[in-house]
Structure formats: structure tokens, C-alpha cells
Amino acid sequence: MRISCSIRFLPLKTNGKDEIYKLVDEAIAVIAKSGLKYLVGPSETTVEGEFSDLLDLIKRIYNEMTPLCERYVLEVVFDCARDGVTIDEKIAKYR
């Protein structure tokens, strides 16, 4: 069953805005490499997949970003439905 997951990576200790954007781009690159469907938004990235695949992705983000960023917040929100939930169904009326 496919569900959606919103991921927000917030670097806390950086040397300014350019470094923040660079680190966020690195986190989005980890998501892109996962092969899961994703949609980048201005404040978070939404990813769609099986629950176990999404958990694996969260672990990969943690493992790849921790050496690059001294301190950060990794905020994760799962949208779960008994029959599954997709990005397309959530945004269809806005596209």
C-alpha cells in the first residue's frame, strides 16, 4: 500500500543562507536517488511509497546528512490511509 510522507530538512548550524540551500539540495538529492516518486515544495518534499521504503529513505537521509551538517531538524509526517494515498490524488484538483 502506497502512502505519502512529507520530509522537512532544517539545518540549524550553518554559515549562512547559501550553506542552508546547499545542505537542503543535498537532502533532496538523497530523496531523488531513492527512485521513489517525489514532489519538491517550498518548505518540504513529499515522497510516495511503501511504508518500509519510506523508513529506509529516512535512514538514508540521516546517514548521509549527519556527516555534512553539525545540527539539523528532520521532520517527517506520514499520511496513511487504509486503501493507500498518493501525491496525485492529493493535488489533482490543483493541477
XYZ file of C-alpha atoms in Angstrom:
95
model
C 0.000 0.000 0.000
C 1.394 3.369 -1.050
C 1.327 6.269 1.390
C 2.780 9.747 1.292
C 5.399 11.236 3.536
C 6.382 14.888 3.887
C 10.026 15.455 4.768
C 11.474 18.718 6.007
C 15.236 19.021 6.476
C 16.156 22.117 8.502
C 19.872 22.835 9.030
C 20.399 24.691 12.327
C 24.146 25.375 12.467
C 25.352 26.879 9.202
C 27.429 29.723 7.833
C 24.513 31.473 6.177
C 21.762 31.139 3.620
C 23.959 29.722 0.841
C 25.044 26.839 3.044
C 21.449 26.193 4.121
C 20.340 25.881 0.491
C 23.322 23.679 -0.347
C 22.505 21.280 2.505
C 18.803 21.189 1.597
C 19.802 20.417 -2.006
C 21.940 17.535 -0.714
C 18.979 16.130 1.245
C 16.746 16.419 -1.846
C 19.436 14.598 -3.865
C 19.226 11.687 -1.404
C 15.469 11.595 -1.995
C 15.922 11.758 -5.776
C 18.381 8.827 -5.679
C 15.797 6.691 -3.870
C 13.788 6.123 -7.041
C 10.574 6.934 -5.174
C 8.071 9.409 -6.589
C 8.595 12.827 -5.003
C 7.466 16.432 -5.274
C 9.658 19.299 -4.030
C 7.768 22.139 -2.366
C 8.998 25.429 -0.933
C 9.148 24.144 2.661
C 9.118 20.352 2.397
C 9.395 17.483 -0.038
C 6.588 14.948 -0.332
C 7.520 11.377 -1.172
C 5.250 8.475 -2.092
C 5.963 4.796 -1.497
C 5.539 1.741 0.642
C 5.936 2.406 4.376
C 9.097 0.294 4.658
C 10.682 2.077 1.655
C 9.923 5.452 3.225
C 11.505 4.362 6.509
C 14.609 3.225 4.603
C 14.726 6.633 2.918
C 14.574 8.435 6.276
C 17.522 6.322 7.469
C 19.481 7.172 4.291
C 18.835 10.887 4.760
C 20.018 10.624 8.360
C 23.128 8.624 7.432
C 24.124 10.863 4.516
C 23.312 14.243 6.057
C 24.739 13.788 9.556
C 28.384 13.966 8.381
C 27.572 17.104 6.337
C 25.596 19.101 8.893
C 26.543 19.656 12.529
C 22.948 20.033 13.710
C 19.577 19.815 11.967
C 15.914 19.007 12.397
C 14.498 16.184 10.294
C 10.729 16.474 10.405
C 8.718 13.590 8.965
C 4.936 13.339 8.573
C 3.203 10.260 7.192
C -0.240 10.437 5.580
C -1.682 6.941 5.892
C -4.994 5.595 4.642
C -6.337 2.071 4.776
C -6.530 1.964 0.959
C -3.342 3.987 0.428
C -2.883 7.617 -0.525
C -0.951 9.144 -3.419
C 0.536 12.523 -4.198
C -1.552 12.754 -7.372
C -4.845 12.185 -5.593
C -3.994 14.859 -3.016
C -3.123 17.573 -5.540
C -5.213 16.611 -8.605
C -7.737 19.403 -8.221
C -4.927 21.998 -8.114
C -3.166 20.857 -11.303
